mmCIF file with all atom_site columns, C-alpha atoms in Angstrom:
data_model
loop_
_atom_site.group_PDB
_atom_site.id
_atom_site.type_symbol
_atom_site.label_atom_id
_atom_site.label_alt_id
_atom_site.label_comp_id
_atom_site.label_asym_id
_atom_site.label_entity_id
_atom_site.label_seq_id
_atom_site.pdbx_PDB_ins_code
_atom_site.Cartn_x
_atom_site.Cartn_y
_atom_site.Cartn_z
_atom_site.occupancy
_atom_site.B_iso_or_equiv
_atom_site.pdbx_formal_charge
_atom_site.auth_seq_id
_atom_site.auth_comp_id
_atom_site.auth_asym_id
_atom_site.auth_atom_id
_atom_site.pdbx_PDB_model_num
ATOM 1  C CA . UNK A 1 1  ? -37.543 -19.831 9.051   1.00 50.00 ? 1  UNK A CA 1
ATOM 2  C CA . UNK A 1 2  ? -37.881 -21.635 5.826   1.00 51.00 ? 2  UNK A CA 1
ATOM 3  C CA . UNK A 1 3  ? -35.511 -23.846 4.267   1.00 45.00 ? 3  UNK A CA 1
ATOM 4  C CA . UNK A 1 4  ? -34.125 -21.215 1.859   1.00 48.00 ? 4  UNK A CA 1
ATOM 5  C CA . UNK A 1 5  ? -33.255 -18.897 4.729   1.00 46.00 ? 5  UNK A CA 1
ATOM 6  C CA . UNK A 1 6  ? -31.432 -21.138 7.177   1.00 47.00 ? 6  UNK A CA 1
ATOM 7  C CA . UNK A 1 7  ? -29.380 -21.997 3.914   1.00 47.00 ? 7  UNK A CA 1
ATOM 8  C CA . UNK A 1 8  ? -28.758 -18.484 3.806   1.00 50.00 ? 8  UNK A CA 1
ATOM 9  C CA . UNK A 1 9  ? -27.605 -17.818 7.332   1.00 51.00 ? 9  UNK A CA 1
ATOM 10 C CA . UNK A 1 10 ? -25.168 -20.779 6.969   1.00 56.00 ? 10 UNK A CA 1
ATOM 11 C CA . UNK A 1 11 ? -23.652 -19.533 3.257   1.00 57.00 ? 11 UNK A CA 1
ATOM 12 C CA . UNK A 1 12 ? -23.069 -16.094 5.594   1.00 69.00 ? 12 UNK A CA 1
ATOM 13 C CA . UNK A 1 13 ? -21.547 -18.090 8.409   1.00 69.00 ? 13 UNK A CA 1
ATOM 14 C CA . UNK A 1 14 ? -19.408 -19.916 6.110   1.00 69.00 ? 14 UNK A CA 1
ATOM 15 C CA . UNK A 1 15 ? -18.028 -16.986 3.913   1.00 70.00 ? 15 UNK A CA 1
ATOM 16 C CA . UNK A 1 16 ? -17.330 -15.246 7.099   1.00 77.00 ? 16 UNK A CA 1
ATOM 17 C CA . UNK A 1 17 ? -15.493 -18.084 8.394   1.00 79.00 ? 17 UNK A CA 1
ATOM 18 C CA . UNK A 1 18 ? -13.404 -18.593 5.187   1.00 82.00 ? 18 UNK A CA 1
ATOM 19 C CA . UNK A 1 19 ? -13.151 -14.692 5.460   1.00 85.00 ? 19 UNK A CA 1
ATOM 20 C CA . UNK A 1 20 ? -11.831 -15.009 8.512   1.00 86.00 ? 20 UNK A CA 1
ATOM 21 C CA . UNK A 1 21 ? -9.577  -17.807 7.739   1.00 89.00 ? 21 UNK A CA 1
ATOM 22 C CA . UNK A 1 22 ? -7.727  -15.605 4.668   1.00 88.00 ? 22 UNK A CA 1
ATOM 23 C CA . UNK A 1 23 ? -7.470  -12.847 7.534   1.00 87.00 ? 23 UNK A CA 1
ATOM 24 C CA . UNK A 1 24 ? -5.183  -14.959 9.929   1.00 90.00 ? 24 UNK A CA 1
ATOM 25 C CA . UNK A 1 25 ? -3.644  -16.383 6.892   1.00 92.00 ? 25 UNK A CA 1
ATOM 26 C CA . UNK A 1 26 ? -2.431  -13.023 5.683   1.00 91.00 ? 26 UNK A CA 1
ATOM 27 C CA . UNK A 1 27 ? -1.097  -11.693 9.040   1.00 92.00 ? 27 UNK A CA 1
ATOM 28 C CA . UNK A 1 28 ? 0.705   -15.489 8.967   1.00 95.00 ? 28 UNK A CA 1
ATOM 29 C CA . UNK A 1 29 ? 2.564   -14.548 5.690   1.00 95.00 ? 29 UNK A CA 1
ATOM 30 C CA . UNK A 1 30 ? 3.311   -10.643 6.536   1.00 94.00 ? 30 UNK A CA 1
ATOM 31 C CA . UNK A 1 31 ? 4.995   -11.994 10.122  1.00 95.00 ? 31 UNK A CA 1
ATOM 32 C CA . UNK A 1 32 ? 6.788   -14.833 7.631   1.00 96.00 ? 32 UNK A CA 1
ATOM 33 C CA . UNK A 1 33 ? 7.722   -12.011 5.324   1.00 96.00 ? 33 UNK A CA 1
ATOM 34 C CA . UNK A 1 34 ? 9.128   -9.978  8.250   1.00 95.00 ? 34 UNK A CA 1
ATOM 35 C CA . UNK A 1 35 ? 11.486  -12.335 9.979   1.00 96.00 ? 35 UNK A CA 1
ATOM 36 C CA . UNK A 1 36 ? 12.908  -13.237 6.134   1.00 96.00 ? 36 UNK A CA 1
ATOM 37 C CA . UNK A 1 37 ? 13.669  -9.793  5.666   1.00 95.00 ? 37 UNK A CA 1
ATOM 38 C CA . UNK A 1 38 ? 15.231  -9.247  9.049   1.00 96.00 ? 38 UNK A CA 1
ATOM 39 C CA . UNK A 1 39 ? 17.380  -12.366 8.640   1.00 97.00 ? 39 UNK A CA 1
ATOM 40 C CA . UNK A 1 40 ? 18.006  -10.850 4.322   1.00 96.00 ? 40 UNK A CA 1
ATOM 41 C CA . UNK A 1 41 ? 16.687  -13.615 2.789   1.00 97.00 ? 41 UNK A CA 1
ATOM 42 C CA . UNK A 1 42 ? 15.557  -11.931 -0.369  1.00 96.00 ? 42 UNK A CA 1
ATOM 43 C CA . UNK A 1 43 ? 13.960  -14.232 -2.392  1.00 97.00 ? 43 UNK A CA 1
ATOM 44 C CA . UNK A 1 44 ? 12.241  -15.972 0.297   1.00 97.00 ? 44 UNK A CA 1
ATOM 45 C CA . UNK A 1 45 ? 10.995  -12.228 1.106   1.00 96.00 ? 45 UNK A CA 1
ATOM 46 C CA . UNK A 1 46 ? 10.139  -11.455 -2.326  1.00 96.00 ? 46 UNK A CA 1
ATOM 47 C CA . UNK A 1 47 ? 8.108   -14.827 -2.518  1.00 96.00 ? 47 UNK A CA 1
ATOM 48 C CA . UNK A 1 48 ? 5.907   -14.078 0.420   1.00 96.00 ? 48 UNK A CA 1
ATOM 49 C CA . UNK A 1 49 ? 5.567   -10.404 -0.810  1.00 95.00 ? 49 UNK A CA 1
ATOM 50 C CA . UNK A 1 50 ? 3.430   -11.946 -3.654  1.00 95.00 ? 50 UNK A CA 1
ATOM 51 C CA . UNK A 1 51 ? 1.572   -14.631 -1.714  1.00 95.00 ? 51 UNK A CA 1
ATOM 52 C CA . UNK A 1 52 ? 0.463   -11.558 0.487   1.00 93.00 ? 52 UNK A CA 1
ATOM 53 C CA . UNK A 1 53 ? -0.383  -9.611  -2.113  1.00 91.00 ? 53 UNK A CA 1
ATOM 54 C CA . UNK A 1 54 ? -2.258  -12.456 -3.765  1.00 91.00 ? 54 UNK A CA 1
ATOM 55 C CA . UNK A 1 55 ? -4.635  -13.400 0.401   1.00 91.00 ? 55 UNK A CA 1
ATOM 56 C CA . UNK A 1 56 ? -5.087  -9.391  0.440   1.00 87.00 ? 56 UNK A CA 1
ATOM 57 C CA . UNK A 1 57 ? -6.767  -9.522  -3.376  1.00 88.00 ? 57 UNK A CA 1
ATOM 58 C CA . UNK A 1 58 ? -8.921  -12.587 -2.420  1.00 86.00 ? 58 UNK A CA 1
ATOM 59 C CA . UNK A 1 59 ? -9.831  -10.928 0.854   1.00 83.00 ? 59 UNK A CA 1
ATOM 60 C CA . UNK A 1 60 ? -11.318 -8.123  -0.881  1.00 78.00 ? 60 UNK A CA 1
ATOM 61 C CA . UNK A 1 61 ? -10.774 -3.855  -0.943  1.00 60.00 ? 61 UNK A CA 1
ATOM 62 C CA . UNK A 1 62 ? -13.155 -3.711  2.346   1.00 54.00 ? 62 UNK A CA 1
ATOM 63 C CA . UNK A 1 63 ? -10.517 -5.267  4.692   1.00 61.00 ? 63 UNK A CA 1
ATOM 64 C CA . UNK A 1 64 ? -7.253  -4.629  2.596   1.00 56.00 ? 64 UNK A CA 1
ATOM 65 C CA . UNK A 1 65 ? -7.562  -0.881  4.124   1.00 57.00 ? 65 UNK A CA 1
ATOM 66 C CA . UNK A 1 66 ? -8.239  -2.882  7.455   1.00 55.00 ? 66 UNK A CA 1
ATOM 67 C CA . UNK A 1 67 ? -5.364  -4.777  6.934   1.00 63.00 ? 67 UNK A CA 1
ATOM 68 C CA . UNK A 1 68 ? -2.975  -1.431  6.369   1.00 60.00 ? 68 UNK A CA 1
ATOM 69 C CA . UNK A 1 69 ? 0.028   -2.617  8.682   1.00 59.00 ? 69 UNK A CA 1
ATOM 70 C CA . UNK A 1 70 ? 0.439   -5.998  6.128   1.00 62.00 ? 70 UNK A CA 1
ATOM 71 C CA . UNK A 1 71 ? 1.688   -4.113  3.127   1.00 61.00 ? 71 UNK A CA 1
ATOM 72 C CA . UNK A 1 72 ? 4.250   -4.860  0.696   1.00 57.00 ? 72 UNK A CA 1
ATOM 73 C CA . UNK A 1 73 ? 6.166   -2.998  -2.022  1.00 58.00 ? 73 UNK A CA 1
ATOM 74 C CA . UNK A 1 74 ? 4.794   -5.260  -4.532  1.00 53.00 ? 74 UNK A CA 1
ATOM 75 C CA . UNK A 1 75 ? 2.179   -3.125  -6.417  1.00 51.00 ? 75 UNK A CA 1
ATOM 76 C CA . UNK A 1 76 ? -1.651  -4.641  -6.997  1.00 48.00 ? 76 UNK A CA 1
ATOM 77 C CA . UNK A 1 77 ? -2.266  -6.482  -10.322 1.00 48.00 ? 77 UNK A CA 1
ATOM 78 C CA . UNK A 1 78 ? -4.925  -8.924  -11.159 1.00 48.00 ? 78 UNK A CA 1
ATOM 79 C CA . UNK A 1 79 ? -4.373  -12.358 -12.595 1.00 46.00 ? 79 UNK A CA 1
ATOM 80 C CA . UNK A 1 80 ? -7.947  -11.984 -14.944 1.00 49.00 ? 80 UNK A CA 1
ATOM 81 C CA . UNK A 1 81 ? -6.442  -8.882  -16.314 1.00 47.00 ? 81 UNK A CA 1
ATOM 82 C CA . UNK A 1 82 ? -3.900  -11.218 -18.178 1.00 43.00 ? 82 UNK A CA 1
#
């Protein structure tokens, strides 16, 4: 294996990590979200409604449908739109 493909195995290993990382991350937030809204602290819920919103776009369209039992109500917009 030459030099350029052990630096490709590692970039994989690494973006799956990170992938993996914005995974737990994202069910962190949706169980945050859930225990605001069951103790009706609106903004706090609204708040994490975005940040999970904003993991599930960085994640990618591949695992959002994965992810199906972290939605929100807030709707999908992109920040290079703007």
């Amino acid at each position: 294996m030459g030099v350029t493909s052990a630096a490709k195995v590692n970039g994989d290993l690494e973006a799956e990590d990170g992938l993996d990382e914005l995974v737990a991350l994202a069910r962190m937030i949706a169980y945050a979200r859930q225990v605001a809204q069951d103790v009706k602290l609106q903004f706090a819920t609204n708040c994490l409604d975005l940040a999970l919103e904003a993991v599930k776009q960085e994640v990618g369209e591949g695992l959002t449908r994965d992810l199906a039992e972290l939605s929100s109500p807030v709707p999908l917009v992109s920040i290079r739109s703007h």
